[in-house]
Amino acid sequence: MDSITLLIVCPLVFLSGLVDSIAGGGGLISLPAYLIAGLPAHQALGTNKLSSAIGTAVATFRLARNGYVHARLALPAVVGALAGSAIGAKLALFTPEGIFQILLIGALPVVAVALMRKPDLQPDASKVISPAKQLAIVGAISLSIGCYDGFYGPGTGTFMLLAFVAFANLDVRVAAGEKQCANLASNVAALMMFLSAGVVNIQLGLIAAVFGMAGNYIGSGLVMRDGSKVVRPLIIGVLVILFIKVVSDLI
């Protein structure tokens, strides 16, 4: 690790934390940062999990402290995300990556168009969902998108945030809090696996985590102040970046 590595990684991890705490998709920024800095692929994945897990913990704590994490919703979100991620990882071993990328190319424009046509990223005030049904919906969303996270990954937080608002009818700030809980659980579980495999650059990951914590802290504050006004344009930006990334990977 040298100063050039830090100059590449630290600012991008800060930006990743800022984006991830608001709209999800921060891994689209942080993981390439480690690869650009010259880390081998497995070490980049492991080190990225270390810095992102610590940053996500900060955003989750801040949102929880301000009342945007509800324990009854966080539990099915965390359990569903963990179970789904494990299922997705097993499926990925038997599925060619190109098949899922083609499906994703078709899905991303649909999500982006639906979001741009919707005037606000807000729950439907006319829709009434019982608490039991809401718990089931949150668990099902976390399970299915957690499966995607284990199978492929990029944009997981973005998709989860959109689904929590659209289907569970959660306020965008509460949806962001539950999304952070699910992401934190997935990150910690993956980090344990990478640590046991010895593919984490702990020194670099901890330094980068300081910048990720700052980005997550600022981003979670923006969510609480501006809600959907901040989230909506960033989600569109993340979807555009993810679409370009998937297409470039295929090419």
PDB file of C-alpha atoms in Angstrom:
ATOM      1  CA  MET A   1       0.000   0.000   0.000  1.00  0.00           C
ATOM      2  CA  ASP A   2       1.379   3.427  -1.010  1.00  0.00           C
ATOM      3  CA  SER A   3       0.154   7.009  -1.298  1.00  0.00           C
ATOM      4  CA  ILE A   4      -1.072   6.484  -4.880  1.00  0.00           C
ATOM      5  CA  THR A   5      -3.294   3.622  -3.709  1.00  0.00           C
ATOM      6  CA  LEU A   6      -4.776   5.813  -0.981  1.00  0.00           C
ATOM      7  CA  LEU A   7      -5.317   8.732  -3.392  1.00  0.00           C
ATOM      8  CA  ILE A   8      -7.272   6.436  -5.703  1.00  0.00           C
ATOM      9  CA  VAL A   9      -9.252   4.473  -3.133  1.00  0.00           C
ATOM     10  CA  CYS A  10     -10.148   6.934  -0.354  1.00  0.00           C
ATOM     11  CA  PRO A  11     -12.017   9.650  -2.337  1.00  0.00           C
ATOM     12  CA  LEU A  12     -13.943   7.036  -4.308  1.00  0.00           C
ATOM     13  CA  VAL A  13     -14.893   5.112  -1.156  1.00  0.00           C
ATOM     14  CA  PHE A  14     -16.181   8.401   0.314  1.00  0.00           C
ATOM     15  CA  LEU A  15     -18.325   8.962  -2.786  1.00  0.00           C
ATOM     16  CA  SER A  16     -19.454   5.341  -2.649  1.00  0.00           C
ATOM     17  CA  GLY A  17     -20.613   5.749   0.966  1.00  0.00           C
ATOM     18  CA  LEU A  18     -22.481   8.950   0.093  1.00  0.00           C
ATOM     19  CA  VAL A  19     -24.337   7.308  -2.803  1.00  0.00           C
ATOM     20  CA  ASP A  20     -24.926   3.993  -1.026  1.00  0.00           C
ATOM     21  CA  SER A  21     -26.515   5.524   2.069  1.00  0.00           C
ATOM     22  CA  ILE A  22     -28.969   7.483  -0.091  1.00  0.00           C
ATOM     23  CA  ALA A  23     -29.827   5.325  -3.095  1.00  0.00           C
ATOM     24  CA  GLY A  24     -27.759   2.133  -2.895  1.00  0.00           C
ATOM     25  CA  GLY A  25     -25.326   1.025  -5.571  1.00  0.00           C
ATOM     26  CA  GLY A  26     -22.187   2.341  -3.878  1.00  0.00           C
ATOM     27  CA  GLY A  27     -20.354  -0.866  -4.761  1.00  0.00           C
ATOM     28  CA  LEU A  28     -20.397   0.283  -8.398  1.00  0.00           C
ATOM     29  CA  ILE A  29     -17.918   2.953  -7.278  1.00  0.00           C
ATOM     30  CA  SER A  30     -15.900   1.371  -4.464  1.00  0.00           C
ATOM     31  CA  LEU A  31     -15.123  -2.038  -5.968  1.00  0.00           C
ATOM     32  CA  PRO A  32     -13.667  -0.610  -9.205  1.00  0.00           C
ATOM     33  CA  ALA A  33     -11.612   1.779  -7.033  1.00  0.00           C
ATOM     34  CA  TYR A  34      -9.808  -1.154  -5.393  1.00  0.00           C
ATOM     35  CA  LEU A  35      -9.308  -2.843  -8.761  1.00  0.00           C
ATOM     36  CA  ILE A  36      -7.928   0.354 -10.331  1.00  0.00           C
ATOM     37  CA  ALA A  37      -5.535   0.632  -7.382  1.00  0.00           C
ATOM     38  CA  GLY A  38      -4.107  -2.748  -8.388  1.00  0.00           C
ATOM     39  CA  LEU A  39      -5.586  -5.185  -5.849  1.00  0.00           C
ATOM     40  CA  PRO A  40      -6.224  -8.725  -7.114  1.00  0.00           C
ATOM     41  CA  ALA A  41      -9.915  -9.425  -7.720  1.00  0.00           C
ATOM     42  CA  HIS A  42     -10.569 -11.562  -4.623  1.00  0.00           C
ATOM     43  CA  GLN A  43      -8.665  -9.166  -2.375  1.00  0.00           C
ATOM     44  CA  ALA A  44     -10.553  -6.218  -3.874  1.00  0.00           C
ATOM     45  CA  LEU A  45     -13.848  -7.952  -3.069  1.00  0.00           C
ATOM     46  CA  GLY A  46     -12.807  -8.761   0.492  1.00  0.00           C
ATOM     47  CA  THR A  47     -11.325  -5.338   1.246  1.00  0.00           C
ATOM     48  CA  ASN A  48     -14.360  -3.624  -0.252  1.00  0.00           C
ATOM     49  CA  LYS A  49     -16.611  -5.617   2.075  1.00  0.00           C
ATOM     50  CA  LEU A  50     -14.590  -4.444   5.081  1.00  0.00           C
ATOM     51  CA  SER A  51     -14.848  -0.739   4.260  1.00  0.00           C
ATOM     52  CA  SER A  52     -18.462  -0.950   3.084  1.00  0.00           C
ATOM     53  CA  ALA A  53     -19.623  -2.927   6.134  1.00  0.00           C
ATOM     54  CA  ILE A  54     -18.194  -0.302   8.497  1.00  0.00           C
ATOM     55  CA  GLY A  55     -19.649   2.564   6.451  1.00  0.00           C
ATOM     56  CA  THR A  56     -23.051   0.886   6.225  1.00  0.00           C
ATOM     57  CA  ALA A  57     -23.055   0.406  10.000  1.00  0.00           C
ATOM     58  CA  VAL A  58     -22.662   4.176  10.467  1.00  0.00           C
ATOM     59  CA  ALA A  59     -25.570   5.005   8.136  1.00  0.00           C
ATOM     60  CA  THR A  60     -27.740   2.308   9.730  1.00  0.00           C
ATOM     61  CA  PHE A  61     -27.002   3.580  13.241  1.00  0.00           C
ATOM     62  CA  ARG A  62     -27.777   7.187  12.297  1.00  0.00           C
ATOM     63  CA  LEU A  63     -31.054   6.289  10.612  1.00  0.00           C
ATOM     64  CA  ALA A  64     -32.014   4.025  13.548  1.00  0.00           C
ATOM     65  CA  ARG A  65     -31.192   6.711  16.106  1.00  0.00           C
ATOM     66  CA  ASN A  66     -33.508   9.116  14.299  1.00  0.00           C
ATOM     67  CA  GLY A  67     -36.393   6.659  14.186  1.00  0.00           C
ATOM     68  CA  TYR A  68     -36.188   5.479  10.571  1.00  0.00           C
ATOM     69  CA  VAL A  69     -35.474   1.828  11.416  1.00  0.00           C
ATOM     70  CA  HIS A  70     -38.462  -0.098  12.743  1.00  0.00           C
ATOM     71  CA  ALA A  71     -37.467  -3.308  14.524  1.00  0.00           C
ATOM     72  CA  ARG A  72     -40.548  -5.228  13.351  1.00  0.00           C
ATOM     73  CA  LEU A  73     -39.646  -4.475   9.712  1.00  0.00           C
ATOM     74  CA  ALA A  74     -35.879  -4.764  10.129  1.00  0.00           C
ATOM     75  CA  LEU A  75     -36.081  -8.379  11.332  1.00  0.00           C
ATOM     76  CA  PRO A  76     -37.731  -9.856   8.199  1.00  0.00           C
ATOM     77  CA  ALA A  77     -35.537  -7.598   6.035  1.00  0.00           C
ATOM     78  CA  VAL A  78     -32.344  -8.954   7.607  1.00  0.00           C
ATOM     79  CA  VAL A  79     -33.457 -12.589   7.689  1.00  0.00           C
ATOM     80  CA  GLY A  80     -34.756 -12.443   4.125  1.00  0.00           C
ATOM     81  CA  ALA A  81     -31.596 -10.787   2.786  1.00  0.00           C
ATOM     82  CA  LEU A  82     -29.314 -13.342   4.448  1.00  0.00           C
ATOM     83  CA  ALA A  83     -31.332 -16.322   3.224  1.00  0.00           C
ATOM     84  CA  GLY A  84     -31.701 -14.900  -0.269  1.00  0.00           C
ATOM     85  CA  SER A  85     -28.017 -14.102  -0.562  1.00  0.00           C
ATOM     86  CA  ALA A  86     -27.083 -17.684   0.332  1.00  0.00           C
ATOM     87  CA  ILE A  87     -29.526 -19.068  -2.248  1.00  0.00           C
ATOM     88  CA  GLY A  88     -28.305 -16.651  -4.914  1.00  0.00           C
ATOM     89  CA  ALA A  89     -24.654 -17.524  -4.355  1.00  0.00           C
ATOM     90  CA  LYS A  90     -25.415 -21.210  -4.894  1.00  0.00           C
ATOM     91  CA  LEU A  91     -27.424 -20.485  -8.047  1.00  0.00           C
ATOM     92  CA  ALA A  92     -24.566 -18.379  -9.408  1.00  0.00           C
ATOM     93  CA  LEU A  93     -22.277 -21.404  -9.392  1.00  0.00           C
ATOM     94  CA  PHE A  94     -24.492 -23.123 -11.955  1.00  0.00           C
ATOM     95  CA  THR A  95     -25.583 -20.177 -14.141  1.00  0.00           C
ATOM     96  CA  PRO A  96     -23.486 -18.458 -16.833  1.00  0.00           C
ATOM     97  CA  GLU A  97     -23.078 -14.803 -15.902  1.00  0.00           C
ATOM     98  CA  GLY A  98     -23.988 -13.630 -19.411  1.00  0.00           C
ATOM     99  CA  ILE A  99     -27.545 -14.962 -19.105  1.00  0.00           C
ATOM    100  CA  PHE A 100     -28.298 -12.850 -16.058  1.00  0.00           C
ATOM    101  CA  GLN A 101     -26.634  -9.781 -17.587  1.00  0.00           C
ATOM    102  CA  ILE A 102     -28.953 -10.018 -20.594  1.00  0.00           C
ATOM    103  CA  LEU A 103     -31.973 -10.168 -18.275  1.00  0.00           C
ATOM    104  CA  LEU A 104     -30.667  -7.175 -16.345  1.00  0.00           C
ATOM    105  CA  ILE A 105     -30.231  -5.108 -19.522  1.00  0.00           C
ATOM    106  CA  GLY A 106     -33.940  -5.614 -20.193  1.00  0.00           C
ATOM    107  CA  ALA A 107     -35.023  -4.823 -16.642  1.00  0.00           C
ATOM    108  CA  LEU A 108     -33.004  -1.654 -15.973  1.00  0.00           C
ATOM    109  CA  PRO A 109     -34.641   0.631 -18.574  1.00  0.00           C
ATOM    110  CA  VAL A 110     -38.079  -0.482 -17.343  1.00  0.00           C
ATOM    111  CA  VAL A 111     -37.206   0.498 -13.761  1.00  0.00           C
ATOM    112  CA  ALA A 112     -35.712   3.830 -14.868  1.00  0.00           C
ATOM    113  CA  VAL A 113     -38.718   4.766 -17.024  1.00  0.00           C
ATOM    114  CA  ALA A 114     -41.167   3.837 -14.250  1.00  0.00           C
ATOM    115  CA  LEU A 115     -39.228   5.999 -11.795  1.00  0.00           C
ATOM    116  CA  MET A 116     -39.046   9.009 -14.151  1.00  0.00           C
ATOM    117  CA  ARG A 117     -42.790   8.829 -14.837  1.00  0.00           C
ATOM    118  CA  LYS A 118     -43.559   8.816 -11.129  1.00  0.00           C
ATOM    119  CA  PRO A 119     -43.640  12.435  -9.879  1.00  0.00           C
ATOM    120  CA  ASP A 120     -42.385  11.558  -6.410  1.00  0.00           C
ATOM    121  CA  LEU A 121     -40.782   8.608  -4.695  1.00  0.00           C
ATOM    122  CA  GLN A 122     -43.494   8.563  -2.052  1.00  0.00           C
ATOM    123  CA  PRO A 123     -45.860   5.932  -0.590  1.00  0.00           C
ATOM    124  CA  ASP A 124     -49.426   5.838  -1.894  1.00  0.00           C
ATOM    125  CA  ALA A 125     -51.560   7.556   0.755  1.00  0.00           C
ATOM    126  CA  SER A 126     -54.690   5.834  -0.544  1.00  0.00           C
ATOM    127  CA  LYS A 127     -53.201   2.353  -0.122  1.00  0.00           C
ATOM    128  CA  VAL A 128     -53.752   0.676   3.248  1.00  0.00           C
ATOM    129  CA  ILE A 129     -51.595  -2.378   4.056  1.00  0.00           C
ATOM    130  CA  SER A 130     -52.067  -4.369   7.248  1.00  0.00           C
ATOM    131  CA  PRO A 131     -48.995  -4.722   9.494  1.00  0.00           C
ATOM    132  CA  ALA A 132     -48.861  -8.496   8.944  1.00  0.00           C
ATOM    133  CA  LYS A 133     -49.030  -8.116   5.158  1.00  0.00           C
ATOM    134  CA  GLN A 134     -46.378  -5.395   5.262  1.00  0.00           C
ATOM    135  CA  LEU A 135     -44.036  -7.701   7.203  1.00  0.00           C
ATOM    136  CA  ALA A 136     -44.594 -10.459   4.640  1.00  0.00           C
ATOM    137  CA  ILE A 137     -43.940  -8.072   1.745  1.00  0.00           C
ATOM    138  CA  VAL A 138     -40.718  -6.745   3.301  1.00  0.00           C
ATOM    139  CA  GLY A 139     -39.512 -10.300   3.933  1.00  0.00           C
ATOM    140  CA  ALA A 140     -40.350 -11.414   0.395  1.00  0.00           C
ATOM    141  CA  ILE A 141     -38.635  -8.388  -1.170  1.00  0.00           C
ATOM    142  CA  SER A 142     -35.534  -8.908   0.964  1.00  0.00           C
ATOM    143  CA  LEU A 143     -35.444 -12.612   0.094  1.00  0.00           C
ATOM    144  CA  SER A 144     -35.791 -12.077  -3.661  1.00  0.00           C
ATOM    145  CA  ILE A 145     -33.433  -9.106  -3.935  1.00  0.00           C
ATOM    146  CA  GLY A 146     -31.050 -10.781  -1.498  1.00  0.00           C
ATOM    147  CA  CYS A 147     -31.008 -13.695  -3.927  1.00  0.00           C
ATOM    148  CA  TYR A 148     -30.038 -11.237  -6.674  1.00  0.00           C
ATOM    149  CA  ASP A 149     -27.335  -9.847  -4.386  1.00  0.00           C
ATOM    150  CA  GLY A 150     -25.776 -13.270  -3.927  1.00  0.00           C
ATOM    151  CA  PHE A 151     -26.226 -14.110  -7.597  1.00  0.00           C
ATOM    152  CA  TYR A 152     -24.915 -10.884  -9.168  1.00  0.00           C
ATOM    153  CA  GLY A 153     -25.040  -7.904  -6.800  1.00  0.00           C
ATOM    154  CA  PRO A 154     -24.712  -4.400  -8.305  1.00  0.00           C
ATOM    155  CA  GLY A 155     -27.611  -2.066  -7.534  1.00  0.00           C
ATOM    156  CA  THR A 156     -29.061  -4.251  -4.762  1.00  0.00           C
ATOM    157  CA  GLY A 157     -29.749  -1.336  -2.411  1.00  0.00           C
ATOM    158  CA  THR A 158     -31.373   0.678  -5.196  1.00  0.00           C
ATOM    159  CA  PHE A 159     -33.755  -2.112  -6.161  1.00  0.00           C
ATOM    160  CA  MET A 160     -34.597  -2.818  -2.514  1.00  0.00           C
ATOM    161  CA  LEU A 161     -35.352   0.836  -1.789  1.00  0.00           C
ATOM    162  CA  LEU A 162     -37.654   1.112  -4.815  1.00  0.00           C
ATOM    163  CA  ALA A 163     -39.468  -2.115  -3.923  1.00  0.00           C
ATOM    164  CA  PHE A 164     -39.986  -1.153  -0.265  1.00  0.00           C
ATOM    165  CA  VAL A 165     -41.656   2.108  -1.308  1.00  0.00           C
ATOM    166  CA  ALA A 166     -43.673   0.678  -4.222  1.00  0.00           C
ATOM    167  CA  PHE A 167     -44.889  -2.608  -2.716  1.00  0.00           C
ATOM    168  CA  ALA A 168     -44.623  -2.244   1.079  1.00  0.00           C
ATOM    169  CA  ASN A 169     -45.784   1.410   0.868  1.00  0.00           C
ATOM    170  CA  LEU A 170     -43.004   2.614   3.193  1.00  0.00           C
ATOM    171  CA  ASP A 171     -41.922   6.226   3.519  1.00  0.00           C
ATOM    172  CA  VAL A 172     -38.676   6.686   1.608  1.00  0.00           C
ATOM    173  CA  ARG A 173     -36.724   7.432   4.788  1.00  0.00           C
ATOM    174  CA  VAL A 174     -38.049   4.334   6.564  1.00  0.00           C
ATOM    175  CA  ALA A 175     -37.387   2.306   3.390  1.00  0.00           C
ATOM    176  CA  ALA A 176     -33.795   3.612   3.429  1.00  0.00           C
ATOM    177  CA  GLY A 177     -33.428   2.515   7.057  1.00  0.00           C
ATOM    178  CA  GLU A 178     -34.700  -1.016   6.438  1.00  0.00           C
ATOM    179  CA  LYS A 179     -32.587  -1.261   3.277  1.00  0.00           C
ATOM    180  CA  GLN A 180     -29.504  -0.319   5.291  1.00  0.00           C
ATOM    181  CA  CYS A 181     -30.239  -3.044   7.871  1.00  0.00           C
ATOM    182  CA  ALA A 182     -30.486  -5.685   5.160  1.00  0.00           C
ATOM    183  CA  ASN A 183     -27.314  -4.432   3.463  1.00  0.00           C
ATOM    184  CA  LEU A 184     -25.413  -4.413   6.737  1.00  0.00           C
ATOM    185  CA  ALA A 185     -26.348  -8.019   7.492  1.00  0.00           C
ATOM    186  CA  SER A 186     -25.284  -9.157   4.014  1.00  0.00           C
ATOM    187  CA  ASN A 187     -22.018  -7.218   4.183  1.00  0.00           C
ATOM    188  CA  VAL A 188     -21.045  -8.636   7.574  1.00  0.00           C
ATOM    189  CA  ALA A 189     -21.815 -12.214   6.519  1.00  0.00           C
ATOM    190  CA  ALA A 190     -19.746 -11.839   3.344  1.00  0.00           C
ATOM    191  CA  LEU A 191     -16.921 -10.142   5.259  1.00  0.00           C
ATOM    192  CA  MET A 192     -16.668 -13.093   7.644  1.00  0.00           C
ATOM    193  CA  MET A 193     -16.248 -15.402   4.669  1.00  0.00           C
ATOM    194  CA  PHE A 194     -13.537 -13.244   3.085  1.00  0.00           C
ATOM    195  CA  LEU A 195     -11.682 -12.865   6.395  1.00  0.00           C
ATOM    196  CA  SER A 196     -11.664 -16.616   6.896  1.00  0.00           C
ATOM    197  CA  ALA A 197     -10.235 -17.005   3.387  1.00  0.00           C
ATOM    198  CA  GLY A 198      -7.477 -14.466   4.139  1.00  0.00           C
ATOM    199  CA  VAL A 199      -8.280 -12.187   1.190  1.00  0.00           C
ATOM    200  CA  VAL A 200      -8.850  -8.910   3.054  1.00  0.00           C
ATOM    201  CA  ASN A 201      -6.248  -6.108   3.089  1.00  0.00           C
ATOM    202  CA  ILE A 202      -7.177  -5.046   6.610  1.00  0.00           C
ATOM    203  CA  GLN A 203      -4.921  -1.973   6.773  1.00  0.00           C
ATOM    204  CA  LEU A 204      -6.197  -0.479   3.518  1.00  0.00           C
ATOM    205  CA  GLY A 205      -9.793  -1.459   4.305  1.00  0.00           C
ATOM    206  CA  LEU A 206      -9.751   0.269   7.692  1.00  0.00           C
ATOM    207  CA  ILE A 207      -8.236   3.480   6.281  1.00  0.00           C
ATOM    208  CA  ALA A 208     -10.759   3.529   3.447  1.00  0.00           C
ATOM    209  CA  ALA A 209     -13.539   2.799   5.941  1.00  0.00           C
ATOM    210  CA  VAL A 210     -12.924   6.171   7.626  1.00  0.00           C
ATOM    211  CA  PHE A 211     -13.770   7.878   4.335  1.00  0.00           C
ATOM    212  CA  GLY A 212     -16.696   5.524   3.760  1.00  0.00           C
ATOM    213  CA  MET A 213     -18.033   6.372   7.223  1.00  0.00           C
ATOM    214  CA  ALA A 214     -17.885  10.083   6.406  1.00  0.00           C
ATOM    215  CA  GLY A 215     -19.740   9.549   3.131  1.00  0.00           C
ATOM    216  CA  ASN A 216     -22.398   7.382   4.785  1.00  0.00           C
ATOM    217  CA  TYR A 217     -22.857   9.885   7.625  1.00  0.00           C
ATOM    218  CA  ILE A 218     -23.371  12.802   5.256  1.00  0.00           C
ATOM    219  CA  GLY A 219     -25.583  10.764   2.932  1.00  0.00           C
ATOM    220  CA  SER A 220     -27.861   9.476   5.693  1.00  0.00           C
ATOM    221  CA  GLY A 221     -28.283  13.082   6.857  1.00  0.00           C
ATOM    222  CA  LEU A 222     -29.360  14.112   3.353  1.00  0.00           C
ATOM    223  CA  VAL A 223     -31.949  11.318   3.339  1.00  0.00           C
ATOM    224  CA  MET A 224     -33.446  12.555   6.615  1.00  0.00           C
ATOM    225  CA  ARG A 225     -33.577  16.190   5.465  1.00  0.00           C
ATOM    226  CA  ASP A 226     -34.634  15.915   1.847  1.00  0.00           C
ATOM    227  CA  GLY A 227     -36.117  12.445   1.465  1.00  0.00           C
ATOM    228  CA  SER A 228     -37.279  11.641  -2.046  1.00  0.00           C
ATOM    229  CA  LYS A 229     -35.911  14.892  -3.536  1.00  0.00           C
ATOM    230  CA  VAL A 230     -32.400  13.572  -2.930  1.00  0.00           C
ATOM    231  CA  VAL A 231     -33.063   9.882  -3.484  1.00  0.00           C
ATOM    232  CA  ARG A 232     -34.893   9.971  -6.824  1.00  0.00           C
ATOM    233  CA  PRO A 233     -32.206  11.627  -8.998  1.00  0.00           C
ATOM    234  CA  LEU A 234     -29.463   9.549  -7.417  1.00  0.00           C
ATOM    235  CA  ILE A 235     -31.375   6.325  -8.080  1.00  0.00           C
ATOM    236  CA  ILE A 236     -31.732   7.291 -11.741  1.00  0.00           C
ATOM    237  CA  GLY A 237     -28.001   7.991 -11.870  1.00  0.00           C
ATOM    238  CA  VAL A 238     -27.169   4.633 -10.286  1.00  0.00           C
ATOM    239  CA  LEU A 239     -29.432   2.809 -12.758  1.00  0.00           C
ATOM    240  CA  VAL A 240     -27.761   4.551 -15.703  1.00  0.00           C
ATOM    241  CA  ILE A 241     -24.276   3.660 -14.406  1.00  0.00           C
ATOM    242  CA  LEU A 242     -25.334   0.065 -13.770  1.00  0.00           C
ATOM    243  CA  PHE A 243     -26.823  -0.227 -17.270  1.00  0.00           C
ATOM    244  CA  ILE A 244     -23.587   1.070 -18.849  1.00  0.00           C
ATOM    245  CA  LYS A 245     -21.523  -1.286 -16.702  1.00  0.00           C
ATOM    246  CA  VAL A 246     -23.568  -4.356 -17.655  1.00  0.00           C
ATOM    247  CA  VAL A 247     -23.480  -3.501 -21.359  1.00  0.00           C
ATOM    248  CA  SER A 248     -19.714  -2.865 -21.253  1.00  0.00           C
ATOM    249  CA  ASP A 249     -19.162  -6.183 -19.458  1.00  0.00           C
ATOM    250  CA  LEU A 250     -21.049  -8.004 -22.204  1.00  0.00           C
ATOM    251  CA  ILE A 251     -19.148  -6.187 -24.955  1.00  0.00           C
TER     252      ILE A 251
END
